[in-house]
Each structure stands twice: as structure tokens, then as C-alpha cells.
Amino acid sequence: MIRTLNAIAFVVAAALAVALYIAKAEAKSSQERLEDIQAQLVEERRQINVLNVEIAHLEDPERLRALARRYLGFEPLDPSREVDLSDLPLLADARPENEGVRRDQALVRQEEGALAMAEPTRVGGPD
């Protein structure tokens, strides 16, 4: 009876030792994986900082002004070229009162007290 009890205790102790070894190995593996993820996180943050600095450089107004001058021929506006609104010519509206053209060139008819309705226009290619 005592031998059987000793044998059962030995088997239980061996099972617990194996379980402890497995848990320790998994914990070490998890710790290594956590360290790898933290290293990746540090590298990603470093890359984000580098990209933010690069964006700040690319969006620098002085740099953009120099590029616009060099490649597009843009120059700062000369104050002598400014005109007052009163100097602009007035255009007479030649359209009838209840017909008009919107920006998208659709004909609009509006009767007294009604909402403006656009004429249907065909869009797209051939059927």
C-alpha cells in the first residue's frame, strides 16, 4: 500500500516537474516575443519621427516658394498689379428673368414662386 502510494506520488511529482518545465519554456518564449515586439515598436516610432521630419522639410514654405520659382516660374504678386473692385467692368445680364444657366451649363427655368428645375441632360457614352 505504501509502495503504491509512493509510486503515485512519484508519478504526480514527475508530471508536475514536466508541467513546470513546459510553463517555464513557454514563459521564456513569450518574453522573447515581447522583447522582439518592443524592439519593432521602437523602430516603428523612430521611422515615424523620421517621416514627420521629412514631411516638415517637404512642406517648408521657403522650399516650396523656391521650387515654384524654379520649375513653374511663379513669382510673388506685385502690389502694383492689384486693382480695386470698382475698377472692374460690370457685365450686363443678357439672360431672361426666369431662365438661367448653372455652372454645369444645365438650363434652369424658374417660375414665379417655384423651385428651380434643371432640364435633364444625357450623360455617358453610346449605349
XYZ file of C-alpha atoms in Angstrom:
127
model
C 0.000 0.000 0.000
C 2.797 2.387 0.920
C 4.704 1.421 -2.190
C 1.659 2.113 -4.338
C 1.207 5.471 -2.629
C 4.916 6.255 -3.162
C 4.663 5.268 -6.834
C 1.582 7.516 -7.319
C 3.346 10.411 -5.557
C 6.408 9.902 -7.759
C 4.288 9.939 -10.936
C 2.468 13.085 -9.759
C 5.796 14.777 -8.890
C 7.226 13.851 -12.318
C 4.097 15.202 -14.070
C 4.357 18.439 -12.086
C 8.068 18.734 -12.956
C 7.302 18.280 -16.674
C 4.444 20.817 -16.476
C 6.739 23.294 -14.695
C 9.413 22.844 -17.381
C 6.854 23.409 -20.158
C 5.469 26.515 -18.421
C 8.994 27.891 -17.951
C 9.838 27.299 -21.639
C 6.593 28.992 -22.767
C 7.239 31.927 -20.442
C 10.744 32.345 -21.856
C 9.368 32.142 -25.407
C 6.694 34.723 -24.585
C 9.302 37.006 -23.005
C 11.489 36.797 -26.118
C 8.482 37.504 -28.355
C 7.574 40.514 -26.170
C 11.130 41.869 -26.447
C 11.010 41.458 -30.247
C 7.677 43.305 -30.426
C 9.015 46.099 -28.222
C 12.094 46.418 -30.449
C 9.832 46.596 -33.513
C 7.733 49.248 -31.783
C 10.815 51.348 -31.038
C 11.927 51.016 -34.684
C 8.436 51.981 -35.975
C 8.380 55.044 -33.711
C 11.821 56.019 -34.973
C 10.640 55.676 -38.562
C 7.530 57.745 -37.792
C 9.735 60.504 -36.359
C 11.966 60.400 -39.448
C 8.906 60.650 -41.716
C 7.499 63.558 -39.683
C 10.795 65.406 -40.061
C 10.801 64.652 -43.788
C 7.220 65.930 -44.137
C 8.139 69.103 -42.271
C 11.060 69.589 -44.672
C 8.929 68.942 -47.767
C 6.197 71.325 -46.588
C 8.604 74.156 -45.745
C 7.140 77.311 -47.323
C 10.550 78.664 -48.340
C 11.410 75.409 -50.115
C 8.037 75.354 -51.895
C 8.467 79.009 -52.906
C 11.912 78.260 -54.379
C 10.558 75.236 -56.276
C 7.621 77.257 -57.612
C 10.018 79.915 -58.873
C 12.424 77.425 -60.428
C 10.027 74.991 -62.108
C 6.751 76.893 -62.522
C 8.010 80.428 -62.978
C 5.841 81.736 -60.134
C 6.861 84.998 -58.561
C 5.354 86.913 -55.646
C 2.456 89.130 -56.640
C 3.455 92.687 -57.431
C 1.326 95.148 -55.409
C 1.114 97.463 -58.421
C -0.923 94.795 -60.263
C -3.730 94.872 -57.724
C -6.982 96.564 -58.787
C -9.982 97.731 -56.838
C -13.353 96.101 -57.297
C -14.721 99.403 -58.566
C -12.171 99.336 -61.435
C -13.596 96.098 -62.873
C -16.118 96.461 -65.713
C -19.717 95.479 -64.998
C -21.269 92.919 -67.321
C -24.938 93.267 -68.230
C -27.036 90.163 -67.589
C -28.477 89.272 -71.014
C -30.466 86.256 -69.781
C -34.225 86.453 -69.315
C -35.536 86.759 -65.762
C -36.817 83.199 -65.339
C -34.159 81.292 -67.292
C -30.554 80.840 -66.366
C -27.513 78.656 -66.772
C -25.840 76.993 -63.844
C -22.121 76.388 -63.566
C -22.520 72.907 -65.042
C -24.196 74.501 -68.102
C -27.608 72.937 -67.390
C -30.514 75.127 -68.418
C -32.578 76.198 -65.425
C -36.138 77.521 -65.624
C -37.703 79.099 -62.616
C -41.222 80.354 -62.497
C -42.532 82.850 -60.011
C -42.629 81.267 -56.524
C -41.408 77.847 -57.769
C -38.201 75.932 -57.227
C -35.602 75.933 -59.990
C -35.612 72.712 -62.005
C -32.806 71.690 -64.331
C -33.553 70.191 -67.726
C -32.444 66.551 -67.886
C -29.218 66.075 -69.785
C -27.895 62.874 -71.269
C -24.534 61.780 -69.864
C -22.263 58.914 -70.630
C -21.175 57.210 -73.820
C -23.071 55.371 -76.500
C -25.491 52.651 -75.412
